[in-house]
Short mmCIF file of C-alpha atoms in Angstrom, two decimals:
data_model
loop_
_atom_site.label_atom_id
_atom_site.label_comp_id
_atom_site.label_asym_id
_atom_site.label_seq_id
_atom_site.Cartn_x
_atom_site.Cartn_y
_atom_site.Cartn_z
CA MET A 17 28.04 -35.66 12.10
CA LYS A 18 25.23 -34.09 10.08
CA LYS A 19 21.72 -35.05 11.23
CA GLU A 20 19.75 -37.09 8.74
CA THR A 21 16.78 -35.18 7.36
CA ALA A 22 13.52 -36.80 8.45
CA ILE A 23 10.12 -36.23 6.78
CA LEU A 24 6.74 -37.32 8.17
CA VAL A 25 3.86 -38.03 5.78
CA ILE A 26 0.32 -38.10 7.27
CA ASP A 27 -2.02 -39.52 4.60
CA ASP A 28 -4.64 -42.26 4.74
CA ASP A 29 -3.69 -43.50 1.29
CA GLY A 30 -1.10 -46.23 1.91
CA GLN A 31 0.08 -46.11 -1.69
CA ILE A 32 0.88 -42.41 -1.48
CA CYS A 33 2.78 -42.99 1.83
CA PHE A 34 4.80 -45.79 0.23
CA ALA A 35 5.55 -43.87 -3.00
CA LEU A 36 6.65 -40.75 -1.10
CA GLY A 37 8.72 -42.85 1.25
CA GLU A 38 10.61 -44.35 -1.66
CA LEU A 39 11.02 -40.94 -3.31
CA PHE A 40 12.37 -39.41 -0.14
CA LYS A 41 14.78 -42.31 0.50
CA PHE A 42 16.12 -41.73 -2.99
CA GLN A 43 16.83 -38.17 -1.98
CA GLY A 44 18.72 -39.37 1.08
CA TRP A 45 15.96 -38.39 3.50
CA ARG A 46 14.50 -40.63 6.22
CA ALA A 47 10.78 -41.10 5.69
CA CYS A 48 8.11 -42.09 8.21
CA SER A 49 4.34 -42.14 7.75
CA ALA A 50 0.99 -42.22 9.56
CA GLN A 51 -2.53 -42.63 8.27
CA ASP A 52 -4.44 -40.36 10.70
CA VAL A 53 -3.82 -37.36 12.87
CA ASP A 54 -3.53 -39.24 16.20
CA SER A 55 -0.89 -41.63 14.90
CA GLY A 56 0.78 -38.72 13.07
CA LEU A 57 1.13 -36.79 16.33
CA ALA A 58 2.61 -39.89 18.02
CA ALA A 59 5.05 -40.31 15.12
CA PHE A 60 5.96 -36.59 15.30
CA LYS A 61 6.87 -36.91 19.01
CA ALA A 62 8.87 -40.07 18.39
CA GLU A 63 10.65 -39.09 15.15
CA ARG A 64 11.02 -35.35 15.54
CA PRO A 65 10.86 -34.77 11.74
CA ASP A 66 12.33 -31.78 9.96
CA LEU A 67 9.20 -31.35 7.79
CA VAL A 68 5.64 -32.69 7.74
CA LEU A 69 3.33 -33.41 4.78
CA ILE A 70 -0.32 -33.77 5.77
CA ASP A 71 -3.43 -34.55 3.74
CA TYR A 72 -6.56 -32.39 3.95
CA HIS A 73 -9.10 -35.26 4.02
CA LEU A 74 -8.22 -37.62 6.87
CA PRO A 75 -10.38 -40.03 8.98
CA ARG A 76 -11.92 -38.71 12.21
CA ILE A 77 -9.77 -35.55 12.51
CA ASN A 78 -9.25 -33.44 9.38
CA GLY A 79 -6.06 -31.85 8.21
CA VAL A 80 -6.85 -28.35 9.48
CA GLU A 81 -7.21 -29.61 13.04
CA GLY A 82 -4.16 -31.77 12.48
CA VAL A 83 -2.09 -28.74 11.58
CA LYS A 84 -3.29 -26.91 14.71
CA ARG A 85 -2.23 -29.86 16.91
CA LEU A 86 1.15 -30.19 15.16
CA ARG A 87 1.74 -26.47 15.74
CA ARG A 88 1.29 -27.00 19.49
CA LEU A 89 4.21 -29.43 19.34
CA SER A 90 6.43 -27.22 17.16
CA PRO A 91 6.07 -23.56 16.17
CA ASP A 92 8.58 -23.68 13.33
CA VAL A 93 8.64 -27.11 11.59
CA PRO A 94 7.43 -26.68 7.97
CA ILE A 95 3.99 -28.20 7.43
CA LEU A 96 2.99 -28.73 3.80
CA VAL A 97 -0.62 -29.60 3.06
CA PHE A 98 -1.73 -32.02 0.33
CA THR A 99 -4.98 -30.92 -1.23
CA ILE A 100 -7.03 -31.37 -4.42
CA ASP A 101 -9.09 -28.34 -3.40
CA GLU A 102 -7.67 -25.07 -4.77
CA SER A 103 -10.15 -22.92 -2.77
CA GLN A 104 -8.46 -19.89 -1.23
CA GLU A 105 -10.93 -20.12 1.64
CA VAL A 106 -9.64 -23.61 2.50
CA ALA A 107 -6.04 -22.44 2.04
CA ASP A 108 -6.63 -19.51 4.41
CA ALA A 109 -8.05 -21.84 7.03
CA PHE A 110 -4.90 -24.00 6.80
CA LEU A 111 -2.59 -20.98 6.92
CA GLU A 112 -4.51 -19.60 9.89
CA ALA A 113 -4.01 -23.00 11.59
CA GLY A 114 -0.25 -22.78 10.98
CA ALA A 115 0.38 -24.49 7.66
CA THR A 116 3.46 -23.38 5.78
CA ASP A 117 2.61 -24.14 2.16
CA PHE A 118 0.65 -26.47 -0.14
CA ALA A 119 1.27 -29.31 -2.55
CA LEU A 120 -1.54 -30.11 -4.97
CA LYS A 121 -2.67 -33.64 -5.77
CA PRO A 122 -2.12 -35.55 -7.95
CA ILE A 123 1.44 -35.47 -6.66
CA LYS A 124 4.29 -34.94 -9.12
CA ALA A 125 7.68 -36.09 -7.90
CA PRO A 126 9.80 -33.16 -9.19
CA ASP A 127 7.32 -30.65 -7.73
CA ILE A 128 7.16 -32.21 -4.28
CA VAL A 129 10.96 -32.62 -4.07
CA SER A 130 11.57 -29.03 -5.04
CA ARG A 131 8.92 -27.82 -2.59
CA VAL A 132 10.41 -29.83 0.26
CA LYS A 133 13.94 -28.62 -0.55
CA LEU A 134 12.75 -25.01 -0.60
CA HIS A 135 11.19 -25.26 2.86
CA LEU A 136 14.12 -27.18 4.35
CA ARG A 137 16.34 -24.29 3.15
CA LEU A 138 14.00 -21.67 4.60
CA LEU A 139 13.92 -23.57 7.92
CA GLN A 140 17.71 -23.72 8.07
CA LYS A 141 17.97 -19.98 7.42
CA ALA A 142 15.32 -19.25 10.05
CA GLN A 143 17.18 -21.34 12.62
CA GLU A 144 20.50 -19.70 11.77
CA HIS A 145 19.05 -16.22 12.20
CA ARG A 146 16.50 -17.14 14.89
CA GLU A 147 13.74 -15.48 12.88
CA PRO A 148 10.43 -15.10 14.77
CA VAL A 149 7.18 -16.52 13.46
CA LEU A 150 4.84 -13.72 12.45
CA ALA A 151 1.22 -13.44 13.50
CA LYS A 152 -1.38 -15.68 11.85
CA GLY A 153 1.13 -18.35 10.93
CA LEU A 154 3.16 -16.14 8.55
CA SER A 155 6.88 -16.70 8.58
CA GLN A 156 9.71 -14.24 8.15
CA GLY A 157 11.51 -16.59 5.76
CA THR A 158 8.59 -16.92 3.35
CA LEU A 159 7.88 -13.16 3.61
CA LYS A 160 11.53 -12.43 2.73
CA LEU A 161 11.54 -14.92 -0.14
CA ILE A 162 8.55 -13.16 -1.75
CA GLY A 163 9.94 -9.70 -0.97
CA ASP A 164 13.36 -10.49 -2.40
CA PHE A 165 11.78 -11.88 -5.59
CA LEU A 166 9.66 -8.75 -6.04
CA GLU A 167 12.66 -6.52 -5.34
CA GLY A 168 14.27 -7.63 -8.60
CA GLN A 169 11.14 -7.06 -10.72
CA SER A 170 10.28 -3.79 -12.37
CA ASP A 171 6.90 -4.88 -13.80
CA TYR A 172 3.69 -5.66 -12.01
CA LEU A 173 3.23 -9.41 -11.56
CA THR A 174 0.29 -11.71 -10.87
CA ALA A 175 0.23 -14.05 -7.87
CA ASN A 176 0.73 -16.92 -10.31
CA ASP A 177 3.91 -15.22 -11.69
CA ILE A 178 5.26 -14.82 -8.13
CA ALA A 179 4.35 -18.44 -7.21
CA GLU A 180 6.29 -19.71 -10.21
CA GLY A 181 9.22 -17.44 -9.46
CA THR A 182 9.53 -18.37 -5.80
CA GLY A 183 8.54 -22.05 -5.89
CA LEU A 184 5.67 -21.49 -3.44
CA ALA A 185 2.04 -22.55 -3.94
CA TYR A 186 -0.30 -19.91 -5.35
CA GLN A 187 -2.52 -20.04 -2.27
CA THR A 188 0.45 -19.27 0.01
CA VAL A 189 1.66 -16.39 -2.20
CA TYR A 190 -1.81 -14.88 -2.33
CA ARG A 191 -2.12 -14.88 1.47
CA TYR A 192 1.28 -13.24 1.93
CA LEU A 193 0.52 -10.65 -0.77
CA GLN A 194 -2.63 -9.63 1.16
CA HIS A 195 -0.52 -9.19 4.29
CA MET A 196 2.19 -7.24 2.41
CA THR A 197 -0.44 -4.98 0.79
CA GLN A 198 -1.95 -4.19 4.20
CA GLU A 199 1.53 -3.41 5.52
CA ASN A 200 2.14 -1.07 2.55
CA ARG A 201 5.08 -3.18 1.39
CA VAL A 202 3.39 -4.06 -1.91
CA GLU A 203 1.22 -2.09 -4.32
CA MET A 204 -1.79 -3.90 -5.85
CA LEU A 205 -3.56 -2.86 -9.03
CA SER A 206 -6.74 -4.37 -10.46
CA ILE A 207 -6.78 -4.65 -14.25
CA TYR A 208 -10.24 -4.83 -15.74
CA GLY A 209 -10.66 -6.73 -18.97
CA LYS A 210 -13.69 -7.01 -21.21
CA VAL A 211 -15.13 -10.01 -19.44
CA GLY A 212 -14.69 -11.85 -16.13
CA ARG A 213 -13.21 -10.78 -12.82
CA PRO A 214 -10.48 -8.12 -12.65
CA LYS A 215 -6.90 -9.41 -12.61
CA GLN A 216 -4.84 -8.37 -9.63
CA VAL A 217 -1.17 -7.55 -10.12
CA TYR A 218 1.49 -6.62 -7.57
CA ARG A 219 4.71 -4.63 -7.32
CA LYS A 220 7.10 -3.95 -4.40
CA LEU A 221 6.87 -0.42 -3.01
#
């Protein structure tokens, strides 16, 4: 018998927990929730969820520390972070802690469902192929997803283009592109316009 997919939501907004719980039940997933990191860790141990959604701003212990503690319990469960902050610095802190991807607030049901489905698929593939987790919280599955998408493109693309094409958050794509550039898997060009910061575009080498 196929195991029921379980999703844990850690958010101190009870309305968000309830709304996501109903949304996930509609998808046929089992939902559980917690309103702070300590109760979230207890729920994680009891429920053994397939995926975790965690808020950035939480009482007492923030989301970054929450992700670190969750990672000590599981090296591979997908952890998606809710945030209204689009700062790459914040995103990098979360990815360094072991976050998998991001979901921006305000939450849109189609976006969150597609993001969850994407990471459940990547998790299943990783388990089937026993893919190792890369250094600094990077995963082989996400790296391959971005690499495969770029493989089929002849033109240079922005990080936003790649995010839209893969279904990942911009912050996640940007972090992986930096890694791929350092590893000489991707070529980066800076395009200078008349005003503003240069636009960075990428192509698979």
